[in-house]
Coordinates of C-alpha atoms in Angstrom, one line a residue:
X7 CA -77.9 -128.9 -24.3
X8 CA -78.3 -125.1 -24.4
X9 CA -79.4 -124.1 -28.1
X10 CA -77.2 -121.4 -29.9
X11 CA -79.3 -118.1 -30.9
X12 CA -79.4 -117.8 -34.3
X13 CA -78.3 -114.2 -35.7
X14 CA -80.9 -112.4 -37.9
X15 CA -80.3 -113.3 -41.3
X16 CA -79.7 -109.9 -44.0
X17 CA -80.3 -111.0 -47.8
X18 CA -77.4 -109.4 -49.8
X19 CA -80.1 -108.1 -52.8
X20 CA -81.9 -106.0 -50.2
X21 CA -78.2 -104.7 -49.3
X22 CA -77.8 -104.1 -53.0
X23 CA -81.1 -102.4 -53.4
X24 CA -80.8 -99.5 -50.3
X25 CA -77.3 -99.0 -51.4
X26 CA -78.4 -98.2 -55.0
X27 CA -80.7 -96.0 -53.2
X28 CA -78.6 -94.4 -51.3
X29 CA -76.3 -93.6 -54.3
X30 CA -79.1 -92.2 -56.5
X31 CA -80.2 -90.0 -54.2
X32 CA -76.7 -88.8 -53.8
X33 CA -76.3 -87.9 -57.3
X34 CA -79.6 -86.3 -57.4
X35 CA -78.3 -83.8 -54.6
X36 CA -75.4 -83.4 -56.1
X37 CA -76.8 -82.6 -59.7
X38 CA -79.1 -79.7 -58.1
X39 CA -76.3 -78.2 -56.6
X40 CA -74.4 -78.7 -59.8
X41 CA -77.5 -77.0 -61.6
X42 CA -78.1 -74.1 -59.1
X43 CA -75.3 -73.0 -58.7
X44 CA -74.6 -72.8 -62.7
X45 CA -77.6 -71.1 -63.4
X46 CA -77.0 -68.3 -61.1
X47 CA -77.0 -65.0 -63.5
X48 CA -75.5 -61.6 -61.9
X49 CA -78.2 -58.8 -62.5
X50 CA -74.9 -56.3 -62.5
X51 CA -75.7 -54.1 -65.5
X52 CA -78.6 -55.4 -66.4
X53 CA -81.1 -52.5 -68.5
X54 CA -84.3 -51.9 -69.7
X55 CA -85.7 -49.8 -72.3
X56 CA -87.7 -47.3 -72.0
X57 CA -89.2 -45.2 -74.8
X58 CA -86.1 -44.8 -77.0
X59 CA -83.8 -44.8 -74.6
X60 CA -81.8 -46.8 -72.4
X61 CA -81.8 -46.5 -68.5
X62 CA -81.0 -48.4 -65.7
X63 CA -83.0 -50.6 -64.1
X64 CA -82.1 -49.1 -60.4
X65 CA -82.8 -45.4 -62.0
X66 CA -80.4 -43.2 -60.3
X67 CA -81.8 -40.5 -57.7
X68 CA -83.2 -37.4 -59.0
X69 CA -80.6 -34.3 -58.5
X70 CA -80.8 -32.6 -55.0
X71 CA -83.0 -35.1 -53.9
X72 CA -82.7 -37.2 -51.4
X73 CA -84.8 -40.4 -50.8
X74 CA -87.7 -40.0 -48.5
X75 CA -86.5 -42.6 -45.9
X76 CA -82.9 -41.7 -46.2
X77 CA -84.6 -38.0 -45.4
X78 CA -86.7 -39.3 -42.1
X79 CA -83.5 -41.2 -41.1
X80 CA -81.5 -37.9 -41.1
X81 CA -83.8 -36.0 -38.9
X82 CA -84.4 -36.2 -35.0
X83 CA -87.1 -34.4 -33.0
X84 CA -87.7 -30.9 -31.8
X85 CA -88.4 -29.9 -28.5
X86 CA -90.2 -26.7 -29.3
X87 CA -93.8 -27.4 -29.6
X88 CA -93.9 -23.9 -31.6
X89 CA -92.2 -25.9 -34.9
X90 CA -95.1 -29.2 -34.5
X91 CA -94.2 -31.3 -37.8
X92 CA -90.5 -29.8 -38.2
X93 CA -86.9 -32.2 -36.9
X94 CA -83.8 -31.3 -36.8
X95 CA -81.6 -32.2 -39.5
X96 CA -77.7 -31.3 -41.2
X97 CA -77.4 -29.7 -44.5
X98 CA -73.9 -30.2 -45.8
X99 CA -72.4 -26.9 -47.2
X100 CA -72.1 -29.2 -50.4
X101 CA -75.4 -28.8 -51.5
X102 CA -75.1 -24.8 -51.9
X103 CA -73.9 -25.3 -54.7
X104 CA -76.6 -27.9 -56.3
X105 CA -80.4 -27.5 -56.5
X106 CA -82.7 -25.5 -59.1
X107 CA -81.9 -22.2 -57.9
X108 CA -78.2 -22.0 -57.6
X109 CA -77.1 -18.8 -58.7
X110 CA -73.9 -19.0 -61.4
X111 CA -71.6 -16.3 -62.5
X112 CA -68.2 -14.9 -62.9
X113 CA -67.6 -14.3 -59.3
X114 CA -70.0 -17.9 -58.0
X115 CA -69.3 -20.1 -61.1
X116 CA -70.4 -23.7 -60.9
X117 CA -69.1 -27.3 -62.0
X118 CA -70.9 -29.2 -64.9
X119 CA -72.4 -32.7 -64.4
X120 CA -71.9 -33.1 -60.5
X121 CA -74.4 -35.2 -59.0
X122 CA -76.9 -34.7 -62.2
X123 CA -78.8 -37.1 -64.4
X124 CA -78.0 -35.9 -67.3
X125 CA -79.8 -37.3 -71.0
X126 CA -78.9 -37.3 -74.4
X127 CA -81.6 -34.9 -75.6
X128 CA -81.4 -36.1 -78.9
X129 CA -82.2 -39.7 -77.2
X130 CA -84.4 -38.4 -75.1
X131 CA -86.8 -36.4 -77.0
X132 CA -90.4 -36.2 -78.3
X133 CA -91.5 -36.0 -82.2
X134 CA -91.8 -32.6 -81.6
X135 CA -89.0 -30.5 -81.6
X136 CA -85.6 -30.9 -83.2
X137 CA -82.1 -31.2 -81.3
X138 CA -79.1 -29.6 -83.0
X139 CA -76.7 -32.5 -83.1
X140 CA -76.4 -35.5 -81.0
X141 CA -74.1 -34.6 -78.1
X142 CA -76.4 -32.1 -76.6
X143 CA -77.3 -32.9 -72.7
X144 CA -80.0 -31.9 -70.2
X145 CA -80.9 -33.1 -66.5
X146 CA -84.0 -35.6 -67.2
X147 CA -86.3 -33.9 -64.7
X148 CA -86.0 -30.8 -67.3
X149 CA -86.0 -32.6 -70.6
X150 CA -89.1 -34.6 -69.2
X151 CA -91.0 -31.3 -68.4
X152 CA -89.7 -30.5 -72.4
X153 CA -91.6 -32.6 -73.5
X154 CA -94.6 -32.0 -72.3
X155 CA -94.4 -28.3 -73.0
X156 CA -93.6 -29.2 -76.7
X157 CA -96.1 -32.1 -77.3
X158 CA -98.9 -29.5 -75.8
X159 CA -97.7 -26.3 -77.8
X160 CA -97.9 -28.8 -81.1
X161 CA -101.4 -29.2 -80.3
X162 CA -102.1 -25.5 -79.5
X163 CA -100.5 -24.2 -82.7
X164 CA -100.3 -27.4 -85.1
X165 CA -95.9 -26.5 -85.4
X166 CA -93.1 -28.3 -84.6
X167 CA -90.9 -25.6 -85.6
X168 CA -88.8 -25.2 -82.4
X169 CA -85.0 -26.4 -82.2
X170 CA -82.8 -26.6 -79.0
X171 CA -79.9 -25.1 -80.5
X172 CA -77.9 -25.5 -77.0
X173 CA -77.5 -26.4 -73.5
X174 CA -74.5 -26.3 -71.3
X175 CA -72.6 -25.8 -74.3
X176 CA -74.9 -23.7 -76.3
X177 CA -72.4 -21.8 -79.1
X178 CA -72.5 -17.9 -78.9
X179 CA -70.1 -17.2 -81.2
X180 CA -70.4 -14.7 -84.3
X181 CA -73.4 -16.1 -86.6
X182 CA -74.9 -17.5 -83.5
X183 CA -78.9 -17.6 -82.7
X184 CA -78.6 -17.5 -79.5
X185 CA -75.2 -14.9 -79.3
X186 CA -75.7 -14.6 -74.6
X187 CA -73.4 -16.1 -72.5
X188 CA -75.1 -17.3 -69.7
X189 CA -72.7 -19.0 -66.9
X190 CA -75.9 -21.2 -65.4
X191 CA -76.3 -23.2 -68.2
X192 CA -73.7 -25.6 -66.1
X193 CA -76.7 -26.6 -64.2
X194 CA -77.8 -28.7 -67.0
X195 CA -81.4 -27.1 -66.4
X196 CA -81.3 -24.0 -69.2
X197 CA -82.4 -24.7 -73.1
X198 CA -81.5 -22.0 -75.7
X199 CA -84.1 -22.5 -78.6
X200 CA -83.9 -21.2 -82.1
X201 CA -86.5 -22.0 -85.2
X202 CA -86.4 -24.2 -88.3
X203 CA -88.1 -23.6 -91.4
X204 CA -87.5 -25.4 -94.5
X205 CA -83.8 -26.8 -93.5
X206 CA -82.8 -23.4 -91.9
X207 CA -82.0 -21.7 -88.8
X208 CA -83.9 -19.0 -87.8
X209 CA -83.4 -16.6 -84.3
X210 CA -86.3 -17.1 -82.0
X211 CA -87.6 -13.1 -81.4
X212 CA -90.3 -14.4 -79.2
X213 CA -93.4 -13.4 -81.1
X214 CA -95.9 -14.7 -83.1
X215 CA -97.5 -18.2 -82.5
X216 CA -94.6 -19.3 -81.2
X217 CA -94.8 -16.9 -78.6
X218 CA -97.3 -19.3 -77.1
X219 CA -94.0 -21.2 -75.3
X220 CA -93.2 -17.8 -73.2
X221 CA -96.9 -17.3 -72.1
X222 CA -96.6 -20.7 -71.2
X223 CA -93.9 -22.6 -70.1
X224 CA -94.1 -21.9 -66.3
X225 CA -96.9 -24.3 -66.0
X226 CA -93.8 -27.3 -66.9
X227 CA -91.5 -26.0 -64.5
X228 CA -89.5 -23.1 -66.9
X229 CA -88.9 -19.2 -66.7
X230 CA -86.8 -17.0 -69.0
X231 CA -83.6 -16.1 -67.3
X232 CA -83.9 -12.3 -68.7
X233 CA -87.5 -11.7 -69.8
X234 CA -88.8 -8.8 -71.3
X235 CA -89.3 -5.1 -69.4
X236 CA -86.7 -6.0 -66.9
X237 CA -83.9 -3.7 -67.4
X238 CA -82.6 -2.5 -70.8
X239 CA -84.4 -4.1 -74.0
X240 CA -80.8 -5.2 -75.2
X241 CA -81.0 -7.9 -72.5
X242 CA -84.0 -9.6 -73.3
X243 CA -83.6 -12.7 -74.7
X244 CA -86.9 -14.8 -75.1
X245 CA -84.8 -17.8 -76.2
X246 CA -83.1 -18.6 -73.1
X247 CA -85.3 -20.8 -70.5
X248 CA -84.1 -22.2 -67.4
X249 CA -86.0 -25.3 -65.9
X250 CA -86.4 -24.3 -61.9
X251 CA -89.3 -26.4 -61.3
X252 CA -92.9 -26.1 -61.5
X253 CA -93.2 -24.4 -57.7
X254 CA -90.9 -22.1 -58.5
X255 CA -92.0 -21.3 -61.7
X256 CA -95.7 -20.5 -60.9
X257 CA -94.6 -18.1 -57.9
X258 CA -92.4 -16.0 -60.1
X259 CA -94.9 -16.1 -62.6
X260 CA -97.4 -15.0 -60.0
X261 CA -94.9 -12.5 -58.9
X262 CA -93.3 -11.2 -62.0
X263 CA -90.3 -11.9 -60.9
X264 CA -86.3 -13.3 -62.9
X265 CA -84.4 -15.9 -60.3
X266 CA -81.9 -13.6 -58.7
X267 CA -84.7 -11.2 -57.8
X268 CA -86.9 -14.3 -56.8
X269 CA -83.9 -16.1 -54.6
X270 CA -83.6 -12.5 -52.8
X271 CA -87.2 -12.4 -52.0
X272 CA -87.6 -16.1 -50.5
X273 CA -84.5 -14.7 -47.7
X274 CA -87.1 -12.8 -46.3
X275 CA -88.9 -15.8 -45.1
X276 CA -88.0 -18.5 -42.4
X277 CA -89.5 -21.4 -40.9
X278 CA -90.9 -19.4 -38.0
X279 CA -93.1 -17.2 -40.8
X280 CA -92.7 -19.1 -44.6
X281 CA -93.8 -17.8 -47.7
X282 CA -97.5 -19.5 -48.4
X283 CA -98.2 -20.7 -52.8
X284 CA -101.0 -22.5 -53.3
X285 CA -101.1 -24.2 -57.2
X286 CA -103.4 -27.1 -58.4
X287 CA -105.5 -27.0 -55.1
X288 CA -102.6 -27.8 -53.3
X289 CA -100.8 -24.9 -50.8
X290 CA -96.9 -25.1 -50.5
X291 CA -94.3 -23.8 -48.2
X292 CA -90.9 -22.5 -48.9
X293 CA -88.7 -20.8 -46.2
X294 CA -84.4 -20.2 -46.3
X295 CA -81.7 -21.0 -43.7
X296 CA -78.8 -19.3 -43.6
X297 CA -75.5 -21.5 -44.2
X298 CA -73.6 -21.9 -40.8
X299 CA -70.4 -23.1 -42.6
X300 CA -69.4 -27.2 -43.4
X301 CA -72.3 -27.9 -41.8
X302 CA -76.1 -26.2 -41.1
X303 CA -78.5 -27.8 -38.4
X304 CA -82.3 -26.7 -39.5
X305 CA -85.6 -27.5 -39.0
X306 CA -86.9 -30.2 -41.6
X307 CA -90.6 -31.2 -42.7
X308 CA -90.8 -34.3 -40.3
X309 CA -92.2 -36.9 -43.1
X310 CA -89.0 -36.3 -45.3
X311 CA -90.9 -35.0 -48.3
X312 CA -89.1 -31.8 -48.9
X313 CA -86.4 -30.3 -51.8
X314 CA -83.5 -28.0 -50.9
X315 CA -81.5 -25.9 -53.6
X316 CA -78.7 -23.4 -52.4
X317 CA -78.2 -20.1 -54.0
X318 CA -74.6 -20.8 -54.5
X319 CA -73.4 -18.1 -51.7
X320 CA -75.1 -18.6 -48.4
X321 CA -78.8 -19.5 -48.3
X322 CA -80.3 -23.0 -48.7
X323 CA -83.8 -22.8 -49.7
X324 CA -86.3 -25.2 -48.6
X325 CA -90.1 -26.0 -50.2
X326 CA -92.7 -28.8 -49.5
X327 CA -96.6 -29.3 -49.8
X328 CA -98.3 -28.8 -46.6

């Protein structure tokens, strides 16, 4: 008689056991997602302070400039073995109208604010200087270089007597210390300064110790628009700056020279024979192009590192370090 084959015998508490198992481990995959999932935070919006003032934590692209890989990206080789270390690149007719030495008058006015970081100077500033009221404004690359050049004439003269009494809105009323009208202080990049002594307002003449901010202020990137022996007395005014950059500021220093005579001068030089400024050990090029309409095809500094302004007409003007 054949024997029957017995089947393999299961005990129901081991059943129990890897089921329990099985549920546990279940929940516990469960719970993580649960846990992830609610603990995601959104960075959207998310600041840090800085100094006395708030900024973003993704700091938002200094004016006219445009991020060195976004720069290489724009650019493709040139054949001509004449322009080694040049591409080719587009300059959108946009940009004649933005940079550190756009040109603003009656005839070429400019809009306030348009692709500008622009600070609440009042925020912004150093212990030493005074704003006049809260609401004045001024592009951060220029209120940074303000701050240097005030901190370093405190410790030259031992004052902190200087107020901005303006910026892009500077009152030149009747009664007013700094009484010009000057259609570039749209840029954002122009300070009009008066004095305080005592509680009171006093019109900056440009002498005395004070005068230490004229002799001085080109080494932080500002000129005076109308300086003095350059045309008729009556339009000196040694309390208007405008922040252009240091670059700029040391070759028209060098050169003796206000922006609209200094803009003229750079046309003279292209990128087959640029103008040559050396400052702090380093040697710098700048060279124009002439605007070919919505858009201008030039010659570029291959590695990207390069700043263009226009001259609100029909040049844009182009400077790097060698």
């Amino acid at each position: 008689m054949s024997e029957k084959k017995k089947k393999p015998k299961v005990r129901k508490s081991a059943v129990r056991i890897l089921s329990g198992i099985a549920v546990i481990v279940g929940m516990i995959i469960v719970s993580n997602n649960i846990i992830r999932d609610t603990s995601k935070v959104s960075t959207e919006g998310i600041t840090e302070y800085i100094g006395n003032f708030v900024s973003k934590t993704n700091p938002p692209t200094i004016p006219n400039t445009i991020k060195y890989t976004d720069k290489e990206n724009m650019l493709s080789e040139v054949e001509d073995s004449r322009f080694s270390g040049y591409k080719e690149g587009k300059i959108s007719s946009d940009q004649l109208s933005e940079g550190l030495l756009v040109l603003a008058d009656e005839t070429h006015p400019i809009s306030i604010g348009d692709n500008k970081t622009m600070v609440k100077l009042s925020d912004f500033r150093n212990e030493y200087y005074t704003v006049n009221g809260g609401e004045i404004m001024l592009n951060e690359e220029a209120a940074e270089s303000l701050n240097l050049l005030m901190a370093d004439y405190k410790e030259e003269t031992n004052l902190c007597d200087f107020v901005v009494y303006g910026t892009t809105d500077t009152y030149t009323d009747a009664g007013s210390y700094c009484p010009r009208y000057f259609p570039e202080r749209a840029t954002g990049n122009t300070i009009d300064l008066a004095l305080i002594a005592y509680g009171e307002y006093l019109a900056f003449d440009g002498l005395d110790e004070e005068s230490w901010i004229i002799d001085n202020c080109s080494k932080y990137g500002f000129v005076l628009t109308c300086p003095e022996g350059r045309g008729d007395d009556a339009d000196y005014c040694p309390w208007h700056f405008r922040y252009v950059g240091k670059l700029n500021a040391s070759i028209m220093s060098a050169k003796n020279m206000g922006i609209d005579e200094y803009v003229e001068f750079l046309k003279t030089y292209t990128v087959d024979s640029p103008y040559t400024h050396k400052m702090n050990g380093s040697t710098y090029l700048v060279y124009t192009v002439k605007s070919e309409g919505e858009t201008t095809t030039a010659k570029l500094p291959a590695n990207g590192n390069y700043e263009i302004s226009g001259d609100n007409k029909d040049t844009y003007i182009i400077s790097f370090k060698r």
